[in-house]
Structures are given as C-alpha cells and as structure tokens.
Coordinates of N, CA, C and O in Angstrom, one line a residue:
K5 N 95.5 119.4 3.5 CA 97.0 119.3 3.6 C 97.6 120.6 4.0 O 98.5 120.6 4.8
L6 N 97.1 121.7 3.5 CA 97.6 123.0 3.8 C 97.5 123.4 5.3 O 98.2 124.1 5.8
V7 N 96.4 122.8 5.9 CA 96.2 123.1 7.3 C 96.9 122.1 8.2 O 97.0 122.4 9.4
N8 N 97.4 121.1 7.6 CA 98.2 120.1 8.4 C 97.3 119.3 9.4 O 97.7 119.1 10.5
Q9 N 96.1 119.0 9.0 CA 95.2 118.3 9.8 C 94.5 117.3 8.9 O 94.3 117.5 7.7
A10 N 94.0 116.2 9.6 CA 93.2 115.2 8.9 C 91.9 115.7 8.5 O 91.3 116.6 9.2
Q11 N 91.3 115.2 7.4 CA 90.0 115.6 6.9 C 89.0 115.4 8.0 O 88.1 116.2 8.2
T12 N 89.1 114.3 8.8 CA 88.1 114.0 9.9 C 88.2 115.1 11.0 O 87.2 115.4 11.5
T13 N 89.4 115.6 11.2 CA 89.5 116.7 12.2 C 88.8 117.9 11.8 O 88.1 118.6 12.5
I14 N 89.0 118.3 10.5 CA 88.4 119.5 10.0 C 86.9 119.3 9.9 O 86.2 120.3 10.3
S15 N 86.4 118.2 9.6 CA 85.0 117.9 9.6 C 84.4 118.0 11.0 O 83.3 118.6 11.2
S16 N 85.2 117.6 12.0 CA 84.7 117.7 13.4 C 84.6 119.2 13.8 O 83.7 119.6 14.5
W17 N 85.5 120.1 13.3 CA 85.5 121.5 13.5 C 84.2 122.1 12.9 O 83.5 122.8 13.5
E18 N 84.0 121.7 11.6 CA 82.8 122.2 10.9 C 81.5 121.8 11.6 O 80.5 122.6 11.5
R19 N 81.4 120.7 12.2 CA 80.2 120.3 12.8 C 80.1 120.8 14.3 O 79.1 120.5 15.0
G20 N 81.1 121.5 14.8 CA 81.1 122.0 16.1 C 81.4 121.0 17.2 O 81.1 121.2 18.4
R21 N 81.9 119.8 16.8 CA 82.2 118.7 17.8 C 83.4 119.0 18.6 O 83.6 118.6 19.7
T22 N 84.4 119.6 17.9 CA 85.7 120.0 18.5 C 86.0 121.4 18.1 O 85.5 121.9 17.1
E23 N 87.0 122.0 18.7 CA 87.4 123.4 18.4 C 88.8 123.4 17.9 O 89.7 122.7 18.5
P24 N 89.1 124.1 16.8 CA 90.5 124.3 16.4 C 91.3 125.2 17.3 O 90.7 126.0 18.0
T25 N 92.5 125.0 17.4 CA 93.4 125.9 18.1 C 93.5 127.2 17.4 O 93.2 127.3 16.2
R26 N 94.0 128.2 18.0 CA 94.3 129.5 17.3 C 95.2 129.3 16.1 O 95.0 129.8 15.1
E27 N 96.2 128.4 16.3 CA 97.2 128.1 15.2 C 96.4 127.4 14.1 O 96.7 127.7 12.9
D28 N 95.5 126.5 14.4 CA 94.7 125.9 13.3 C 93.9 126.9 12.5 O 93.9 126.9 11.3
V29 N 93.3 127.8 13.2 CA 92.5 128.8 12.5 C 93.4 129.7 11.7 O 93.0 130.1 10.5
E30 N 94.5 130.0 12.2 CA 95.5 130.8 11.4 C 95.9 130.1 10.1 O 96.0 130.7 9.0
R31 N 96.1 128.8 10.2 CA 96.5 128.0 9.0 C 95.3 127.9 8.0 O 95.5 127.9 6.8
V32 N 94.1 127.8 8.6 CA 92.9 127.8 7.7 C 92.8 129.1 6.9 O 92.6 129.1 5.7
A33 N 93.0 130.2 7.6 CA 93.0 131.5 7.0 C 94.0 131.6 5.9 O 93.8 132.1 4.8
T34 N 95.2 131.1 6.2 CA 96.3 131.1 5.2 C 95.9 130.3 4.0 O 96.1 130.7 2.8
A35 N 95.4 129.1 4.2 CA 95.1 128.1 3.2 C 94.0 128.7 2.3 O 94.0 128.5 1.1
L36 N 93.0 129.4 2.9 CA 91.9 130.0 2.1 C 92.2 131.3 1.5 O 91.4 131.9 0.8
D37 N 93.4 131.9 1.9 CA 93.9 133.2 1.5 C 92.8 134.3 1.8 O 92.4 135.1 1.0
V38 N 92.4 134.2 3.1 CA 91.5 135.2 3.6 C 92.1 135.8 4.9 O 92.9 135.1 5.6
P39 N 91.8 137.0 5.3 CA 92.3 137.5 6.6 C 91.7 136.7 7.7 O 90.6 136.3 7.7
L40 N 92.6 136.6 8.8 CA 92.1 135.9 10.0 C 90.9 136.5 10.5 O 90.0 135.8 11.0
S41 N 90.8 137.8 10.5 CA 89.6 138.5 11.0 C 88.3 138.1 10.4 O 87.2 138.0 11.0
Q42 N 88.4 137.7 9.1 CA 87.2 137.2 8.4 C 86.6 135.9 9.0 O 85.4 135.7 9.2
L43 N 87.5 135.0 9.3 CA 87.1 133.8 10.0 C 86.6 134.0 11.4 O 85.6 133.4 11.8
E44 N 87.1 135.0 12.1 CA 86.7 135.3 13.4 C 85.3 136.0 13.4 O 84.5 135.8 14.2
Q45 N 85.0 136.7 12.3 CA 83.7 137.5 12.2 C 82.6 136.7 11.6 O 81.5 136.7 12.0
T46 N 82.9 135.9 10.6 CA 81.9 135.2 9.8 C 81.8 133.7 10.1 O 80.9 133.0 9.6
G47 N 82.7 133.2 10.9 CA 82.6 131.8 11.2 C 83.0 130.9 10.1 O 82.2 130.1 9.6
G48 N 84.3 130.9 9.7 CA 84.8 129.9 8.7 C 84.6 128.5 9.2 O 84.4 127.6 8.4
T49 N 84.6 128.3 10.5 CA 84.3 127.0 11.0 C 83.4 127.2 12.2 O 83.3 128.3 12.7
A50 N 82.6 126.2 12.6 CA 81.7 126.4 13.7 C 82.3 126.9 14.9 O 81.8 127.7 15.6
A51 N 83.6 126.4 15.2 CA 84.2 126.8 16.5 C 84.7 128.2 16.4 O 85.0 128.8 17.5
S52 N 84.9 128.8 15.3 CA 85.5 130.2 15.2 C 84.4 131.3 15.2 O 84.7 132.4 15.1
V53 N 83.1 130.9 15.2 CA 82.1 131.9 15.2 C 82.1 132.7 16.5 O 82.0 132.2 17.6
Q54 N 82.3 134.0 16.4 CA 82.4 134.9 17.5 C 81.3 135.9 17.5 O 80.9 136.4 18.6
T55 N 80.8 136.3 16.3 CA 79.7 137.2 16.3 C 78.7 136.7 15.2 O 79.1 135.9 14.3
V56 N 77.5 137.1 15.3 CA 76.5 136.8 14.3 C 75.7 138.0 13.9 O 75.7 139.0 14.6
P57 N 75.2 138.0 12.7 CA 74.4 139.2 12.2 C 73.1 139.3 12.8 O 72.4 138.3 13.1
V58 N 72.6 140.6 13.1 CA 71.2 140.8 13.4 C 70.6 141.1 12.1 O 70.9 142.0 11.3
V59 N 69.6 140.2 11.7 CA 69.0 140.3 10.4 C 67.6 140.9 10.4 O 67.0 141.0 9.3
G60 N 67.1 141.3 11.5 CA 65.8 142.0 11.6 C 65.4 142.2 13.0 O 66.2 142.0 13.9
Y61 N 64.1 142.5 13.2 CA 63.6 142.6 14.5 C 62.2 142.0 14.6 O 61.5 141.8 13.6
V62 N 61.8 141.6 15.8 CA 60.5 141.1 16.0 C 59.7 142.2 16.6 O 60.0 142.7 17.7
G63 N 58.6 142.6 15.9 CA 57.8 143.8 16.4 C 56.5 143.3 16.8 O 56.2 142.2 17.2
A64 N 55.5 144.2 16.7 CA 54.1 144.0 17.1 C 53.6 142.7 16.5 O 53.8 142.5 15.3
G65 N 52.9 141.9 17.3 CA 52.3 140.7 16.8 C 53.3 139.6 16.6 O 53.0 138.6 16.0
A66 N 54.5 139.7 17.1 CA 55.6 138.7 17.0 C 55.9 138.4 15.5 O 56.3 137.3 15.2
Q67 N 55.7 139.4 14.7 CA 56.1 139.2 13.3 C 57.5 139.8 13.1 O 57.7 140.9 13.5
A68 N 58.4 139.0 12.5 CA 59.7 139.5 12.3 C 59.8 140.3 11.0 O 59.3 139.9 10.0
H69 N 60.5 141.4 11.1 CA 60.7 142.2 9.9 C 62.2 142.1 9.5 O 63.1 142.4 10.3
F70 N 62.5 141.5 8.3 CA 63.8 141.2 8.0 C 64.3 142.1 6.9 O 63.6 142.6 6.1
Y71 N 65.6 142.2 6.9 CA 66.3 142.9 5.8 C 67.3 142.0 5.2 O 67.8 141.1 5.8
D72 N 67.7 142.2 3.9 CA 68.7 141.4 3.2 C 70.0 141.7 3.8 O 70.6 142.8 3.6
V73 N 70.6 140.7 4.5 CA 71.9 140.9 5.2 C 73.0 141.3 4.2 O 73.9 142.0 4.5
G74 N 72.8 140.7 3.0 CA 73.8 141.0 1.9 C 73.9 142.5 1.6 O 74.9 143.0 1.2
E75 N 72.8 143.2 1.7 CA 72.7 144.6 1.3 C 72.9 145.5 2.6 O 73.5 146.5 2.5
Q76 N 72.3 145.1 3.7 CA 72.4 145.9 4.9 C 72.4 145.0 6.1 O 71.5 144.4 6.4
E77 N 73.5 145.0 6.8 CA 73.7 144.3 8.0 C 73.3 145.3 9.1 O 73.9 146.3 9.3
L78 N 72.3 144.9 9.9 CA 71.8 145.8 10.9 C 72.8 146.0 12.1 O 73.0 147.1 12.6
D79 N 73.5 144.9 12.4 CA 74.4 144.9 13.5 C 75.1 143.6 13.6 O 74.6 142.6 12.9
R80 N 76.1 143.4 14.4 CA 76.7 142.1 14.7 C 76.7 142.1 16.3 O 76.9 143.1 16.9
V81 N 76.4 140.9 16.8 CA 76.3 140.7 18.2 C 77.1 139.4 18.6 O 77.3 138.6 17.7
P82 N 77.5 139.3 19.9 CA 78.2 138.1 20.3 C 77.4 136.9 20.0 O 76.2 136.8 20.2
A83 N 78.1 135.9 19.5 CA 77.4 134.6 19.2 C 77.2 133.8 20.5 O 78.1 133.7 21.3
P84 N 76.1 133.1 20.6 CA 75.9 132.3 21.8 C 76.7 131.0 21.6 O 77.1 130.6 20.5
E85 N 76.9 130.3 22.6 CA 77.7 129.0 22.6 C 77.0 128.0 21.6 O 75.7 128.0 21.5
G86 N 77.8 127.4 20.8 CA 77.2 126.4 19.9 C 76.8 127.0 18.5 O 76.3 126.3 17.7
S87 N 77.1 128.3 18.3 CA 76.7 128.9 17.1 C 77.5 128.3 15.9 O 78.6 127.8 16.1
T88 N 76.9 128.4 14.7 CA 77.6 128.0 13.5 C 77.6 129.1 12.5 O 77.0 130.2 12.8
A89 N 78.2 128.9 11.4 CA 78.2 130.0 10.4 C 76.8 130.4 9.9 O 76.6 131.5 9.3
S90 N 75.8 129.6 10.1 CA 74.4 129.9 9.7 C 73.6 130.5 10.8 O 72.4 130.9 10.5
T91 N 74.1 130.7 12.0 CA 73.4 131.3 13.1 C 73.2 132.8 12.8 O 74.2 133.5 12.5
V92 N 72.0 133.3 13.0 CA 71.6 134.7 12.9 C 70.8 135.1 14.1 O 70.4 134.2 14.9
S93 N 70.5 136.4 14.2 CA 69.6 136.8 15.3 C 68.7 137.9 14.9 O 68.9 138.5 13.8
V94 N 67.6 138.0 15.6 CA 66.6 139.1 15.5 C 66.5 139.7 16.8 O 66.6 139.1 17.9
E95 N 66.2 141.0 16.9 CA 66.0 141.7 18.1 C 64.5 141.9 18.4 O 63.8 142.3 17.5
V96 N 64.1 141.7 19.6 CA 62.7 141.9 20.0 C 62.6 143.4 20.3 O 63.3 144.0 21.1
R97 N 61.6 144.0 19.6 CA 61.2 145.4 19.9 C 59.7 145.4 20.2 O 58.9 145.0 19.4
G98 N 59.4 145.9 21.3 CA 58.0 145.9 21.7 C 57.7 144.7 22.7 O 58.7 144.0 23.1
V99 N 56.5 144.5 23.0 CA 56.2 143.4 24.0 C 55.5 142.2 23.4 O 54.8 141.5 24.1
S100 N 55.7 142.0 22.1 CA 55.0 140.9 21.4 C 55.3 139.5 22.0 O 54.5 138.6 22.0
L101 N 56.5 139.4 22.5 CA 56.9 138.1 23.2 C 56.7 138.1 24.7 O 57.1 137.2 25.4
G102 N 56.3 139.3 25.2 CA 56.1 139.5 26.6 C 57.0 140.7 27.0 O 58.1 140.9 26.4
P103 N 56.6 141.5 28.0 CA 57.3 142.7 28.3 C 58.7 142.4 28.8 O 59.6 143.3 28.7
L104 N 59.0 141.3 29.4 CA 60.4 141.0 29.8 C 61.4 140.8 28.7 O 62.6 140.9 28.9
F105 N 60.9 140.5 27.5 CA 61.8 140.2 26.4 C 62.1 141.4 25.5 O 62.7 141.3 24.5
E106 N 61.7 142.6 25.9 CA 62.0 143.8 25.1 C 63.5 144.0 25.0 O 64.3 143.9 25.9
H107 N 64.0 144.1 23.7 CA 65.4 144.2 23.4 C 66.2 143.0 23.6 O 67.4 143.0 23.6
W108 N 65.6 141.8 23.7 CA 66.3 140.6 23.8 C 66.7 140.2 22.3 O 66.1 140.6 21.4
L109 N 67.7 139.3 22.2 CA 68.1 138.7 20.9 C 67.6 137.3 20.8 O 67.7 136.5 21.8
V110 N 67.0 137.0 19.7 CA 66.5 135.6 19.4 C 67.5 135.1 18.4 O 67.6 135.6 17.3
Y111 N 68.1 133.9 18.7 CA 69.1 133.3 17.8 C 68.5 132.1 17.2 O 67.9 131.3 17.9
Y112 N 68.8 131.9 15.9 CA 68.4 130.6 15.2 C 69.3 130.4 14.0 O 70.0 131.3 13.6
D113 N 69.3 129.2 13.5 CA 70.1 128.9 12.3 C 69.3 129.2 11.0 O 68.1 128.7 10.9
E114 N 69.8 130.1 10.2 CA 69.1 130.5 8.9 C 69.2 129.3 7.9 O 69.8 129.4 6.9
I115 N 68.5 128.2 8.3 CA 68.3 127.1 7.4 C 66.8 126.8 7.4 O 66.3 126.3 8.3
R116 N 66.2 127.2 6.3 CA 64.8 127.1 6.2 C 64.4 125.7 5.7 O 64.7 125.3 4.6
R117 N 63.7 124.9 6.5 CA 63.3 123.6 6.1 C 61.8 123.3 6.6 O 61.3 124.1 7.5
P118 N 61.2 122.4 6.0 CA 59.8 122.1 6.4 C 59.8 121.7 7.9 O 60.8 121.2 8.4
V119 N 58.6 121.8 8.5 CA 58.5 121.4 9.9 C 58.8 119.9 10.1 O 58.2 119.1 9.3
T120 N 59.6 119.5 11.0 CA 59.9 118.1 11.4 C 59.4 117.9 12.8 O 59.1 118.8 13.6
E121 N 59.3 116.6 13.1 CA 58.8 116.2 14.4 C 59.5 116.8 15.6 O 58.9 117.2 16.6
D122 N 60.8 117.0 15.5 CA 61.6 117.6 16.6 C 61.2 119.1 16.8 O 61.6 119.6 17.9
L123 N 60.5 119.7 16.0 CA 60.1 121.1 16.1 C 58.8 121.3 16.8 O 58.5 122.4 17.3
I124 N 58.0 120.3 16.9 CA 56.6 120.3 17.5 C 56.8 120.6 19.0 O 57.6 120.0 19.7
G125 N 56.1 121.6 19.5 CA 56.2 122.0 20.9 C 57.3 122.9 21.2 O 57.5 123.3 22.4
R126 N 58.1 123.3 20.2 CA 59.3 124.2 20.4 C 59.0 125.6 19.9 O 58.2 125.8 19.0
L127 N 59.8 126.5 20.4 CA 59.7 127.9 20.0 C 60.6 128.0 18.7 O 61.7 127.5 18.7
C128 N 60.0 128.5 17.6 CA 60.6 128.5 16.3 C 60.4 129.8 15.6 O 59.4 130.5 15.9
V129 N 61.3 130.1 14.7 CA 61.0 131.2 13.7 C 60.4 130.4 12.5 O 60.9 129.4 12.0
V130 N 59.2 130.9 12.1 CA 58.4 130.2 11.1 C 58.1 131.1 9.9 O 57.9 132.3 10.1
G131 N 58.1 130.6 8.7 CA 57.7 131.3 7.5 C 56.3 130.9 7.0 O 56.1 129.7 6.9
L132 N 55.5 131.8 6.7 CA 54.1 131.5 6.3 C 54.0 131.8 4.8 O 54.8 132.5 4.2
P133 N 53.0 131.2 4.1 CA 52.9 131.3 2.6 C 52.8 132.8 2.2 O 53.2 133.1 1.1
D134 N 52.2 133.7 3.0 CA 52.1 135.1 2.6 C 53.3 135.9 2.9 O 53.3 137.1 2.7
G135 N 54.4 135.3 3.3 CA 55.7 136.0 3.5 C 55.9 136.4 4.9 O 57.0 136.8 5.2
R136 N 54.9 136.3 5.8 CA 55.2 136.7 7.2 C 56.1 135.7 7.8 O 56.1 134.5 7.5
I137 N 57.0 136.3 8.7 CA 57.9 135.5 9.4 C 57.7 135.8 10.9 O 57.7 136.9 11.3
L138 N 57.3 134.7 11.7 CA 56.9 134.9 13.0 C 57.8 134.1 14.0 O 58.4 133.1 13.6
V139 N 57.8 134.4 15.3 CA 58.4 133.6 16.3 C 57.2 133.1 17.1 O 56.5 133.8 17.8
K140 N 57.0 131.8 17.0 CA 55.9 131.1 17.7 C 56.3 129.7 18.1 O 57.2 129.1 17.6
R141 N 55.5 129.2 19.1 CA 55.6 127.8 19.4 C 54.7 127.0 18.5 O 53.5 127.4 18.3
L142 N 55.2 125.9 18.0 CA 54.4 125.1 17.0 C 53.6 123.9 17.8 O 54.2 123.2 18.6
R143 N 52.4 123.8 17.4 CA 51.5 122.7 17.9 C 50.9 122.1 16.7 O 50.5 122.8 15.7
R144 N 50.8 120.8 16.7 CA 50.2 120.1 15.5 C 48.7 120.4 15.4 O 48.0 120.5 16.3
A145 N 48.3 120.6 14.1 CA 46.9 120.8 13.8 C 46.4 119.5 13.1 O 47.2 118.6 12.9
R146 N 45.1 119.4 12.7 CA 44.6 118.2 12.1 C 45.1 117.9 10.7 O 45.3 116.8 10.3
S147 N 45.3 119.0 9.9 CA 45.7 118.8 8.5 C 47.2 118.8 8.4 O 47.9 119.6 9.0
P148 N 47.7 117.9 7.6 CA 49.2 117.9 7.3 C 49.7 119.3 6.8 O 49.0 119.9 6.0
G149 N 50.8 119.8 7.3 CA 51.4 121.0 6.9 C 50.8 122.2 7.6 O 51.2 123.4 7.4
F150 N 49.8 122.0 8.5 CA 49.1 123.1 9.2 C 49.4 122.9 10.7 O 49.5 121.8 11.2
Y151 N 49.6 124.1 11.4 CA 49.9 124.0 12.8 C 49.2 125.1 13.5 O 48.8 126.2 12.9
H152 N 49.1 125.0 14.8 CA 48.6 126.0 15.7 C 49.8 126.7 16.2 O 50.8 126.1 16.6
L153 N 49.8 128.1 16.1 CA 51.0 128.9 16.4 C 50.7 129.6 17.7 O 49.8 130.5 17.8
E154 N 51.5 129.3 18.7 CA 51.2 129.8 20.1 C 52.2 131.0 20.4 O 53.3 130.9 20.0
S155 N 51.7 131.9 21.2 CA 52.4 133.0 21.7 C 52.3 133.2 23.2 O 51.3 132.7 23.7
N156 N 53.2 133.9 23.8 CA 53.0 134.1 25.3 C 52.0 135.2 25.6 O 51.4 135.1 26.7
T157 N 51.7 136.1 24.7 CA 50.9 137.2 25.0 C 49.7 137.4 24.1 O 48.9 138.3 24.3
E158 N 49.6 136.6 23.1 CA 48.5 136.7 22.1 C 47.7 135.5 21.9 O 48.2 134.4 22.3
P159 N 46.5 135.5 21.4 CA 45.7 134.3 21.1 C 46.5 133.4 20.1 O 47.2 133.9 19.3
T160 N 46.2 132.1 20.3 CA 46.8 131.1 19.4 C 46.3 131.4 18.0 O 45.1 131.7 17.8
M161 N 47.2 131.3 17.0 CA 46.8 131.3 15.6 C 46.5 129.9 15.1 O 47.4 129.1 14.9
P162 N 45.2 129.5 15.0 CA 44.9 128.1 14.7 C 45.0 127.8 13.2 O 44.9 128.7 12.3
D163 N 45.4 126.6 12.9 CA 45.4 126.0 11.6 C 46.1 126.9 10.5 O 45.6 127.2 9.5
E164 N 47.4 127.2 10.8 CA 48.2 128.0 9.9 C 49.1 127.1 9.1 O 49.8 126.2 9.7
E165 N 49.2 127.3 7.8 CA 50.1 126.6 7.0 C 51.5 127.2 7.2 O 51.7 128.4 7.3
V166 N 52.5 126.3 7.5 CA 53.9 126.7 7.7 C 54.7 126.2 6.6 O 54.8 125.0 6.4
V167 N 55.4 127.1 5.9 CA 56.3 126.7 4.8 C 57.6 126.2 5.3 O 58.2 125.3 4.8
W168 N 58.2 126.9 6.3 CA 59.5 126.5 6.8 C 59.5 126.9 8.3 O 58.8 127.8 8.7
A169 N 60.5 126.3 9.0 CA 60.6 126.6 10.4 C 62.1 126.3 10.8 O 62.8 125.5 10.2
A170 N 62.5 127.1 11.7 CA 63.9 127.0 12.3 C 63.8 127.1 13.8 O 63.2 128.1 14.3
R171 N 64.3 126.2 14.5 CA 64.2 126.2 16.0 C 65.0 127.4 16.6 O 66.2 127.6 16.2
V172 N 64.4 128.1 17.5 CA 65.2 129.1 18.3 C 66.2 128.4 19.1 O 66.0 127.5 19.9
R173 N 67.5 128.8 18.9 CA 68.6 128.2 19.6 C 68.8 128.8 21.0 O 69.2 128.1 21.9
N174 N 68.6 130.1 21.1 CA 68.9 130.8 22.3 C 68.2 132.2 22.3 O 67.9 132.7 21.2
M175 N 68.0 132.7 23.5 CA 67.5 134.1 23.6 C 68.4 134.7 24.8 O 68.6 134.1 25.8
T176 N 68.8 135.9 24.5 CA 69.6 136.6 25.5 C 69.2 138.1 25.6 O 68.9 138.7 24.5
P177 N 69.4 138.7 26.7 CA 69.1 140.2 26.8 C 70.2 140.9 26.0 O 71.4 140.4 26.0
R178 N 69.9 142.0 25.4 CA 70.9 142.8 24.7 C 71.6 143.7 25.6 O 71.1 144.3 26.5

C-alpha cells in the first residue's frame, strides 16, 4: 500500500520479470525507511541491482578462495543483466580457467542447492564435502551424488561428490 502498487506488480519486480520506475524505487525506499542508495547498491528488488559483491577469487586449480562478505567485502562490480539480490562474483586470478580468463569476473547466484538436472553439462560453482569450492563443468558419474568435474586446462576430476552447485550466470572481463 505504501508503494502504491499491487502485490502482483511488486512480486514481478522481485522475480525480475518487470522493472520498477525510478519513482517506484524511491517509494520502496521510503516505505522500508532505507536510503535510496542502499536499494541501488544491494538490490532491494531484482530490477534495482546495479552492483554485486566480489566474494573471492578463483586461483590455481580453479579452486575459489572465499571471504565472509559480512566481515570483508573485497570489492563491488557492475552487475550483469538479469542479476538479483543474491548474485555475487569471483575474480579469476591465474590461468586455471585458461589464460584468456585472467582477471575476468565469474557471476553466480549465492543459492547453494544440490545438483539438479538443469546443471548437468553446465559451468557451475560447486562445493565439495572437504570445503573446496571450484568452478567446473558438471558431468554425470555412475553413483548418485557424484560427478565428473571438467576444466578447460586441467584433467577431469572423476567421481567427485558435490554437496551444492550454482550455475555460472555470466563471465566478463574486469
């Protein structure tokens, strides 16, 4: 009511199906009693996401090294099209994904879920039981919950248990 929009309209903004006007975003900021800049920086709605945090880097062996964003934000970078409030990025350091990808940004949604059918054959950020977080293409293995993890420059890691996976949304040079 405070935003002067129907619940279905606001839901459409949250899902990224439509975009609020500048005036709508201003009304949301007023209704939530937060500065307009906070919605522009952190993505109060999917359509208002303009930057995303860099939460770590991908180093040697395509293993991502992460930091707690709540304690230390490494940087903020422009959000790719279609980003949501859960979109984050990691920076490629080294040639683990191939020499052309040095200093590129890998974007994904920080929603950790078990591997689903739509992730097979896709480039994903994956979490392993030992705490390693990798950027790899997933291929099905024989045992349920286990996958072959493929890289552009390294041998395939066969039969790895994957605890969670998030599809890479986008990659851009920094």
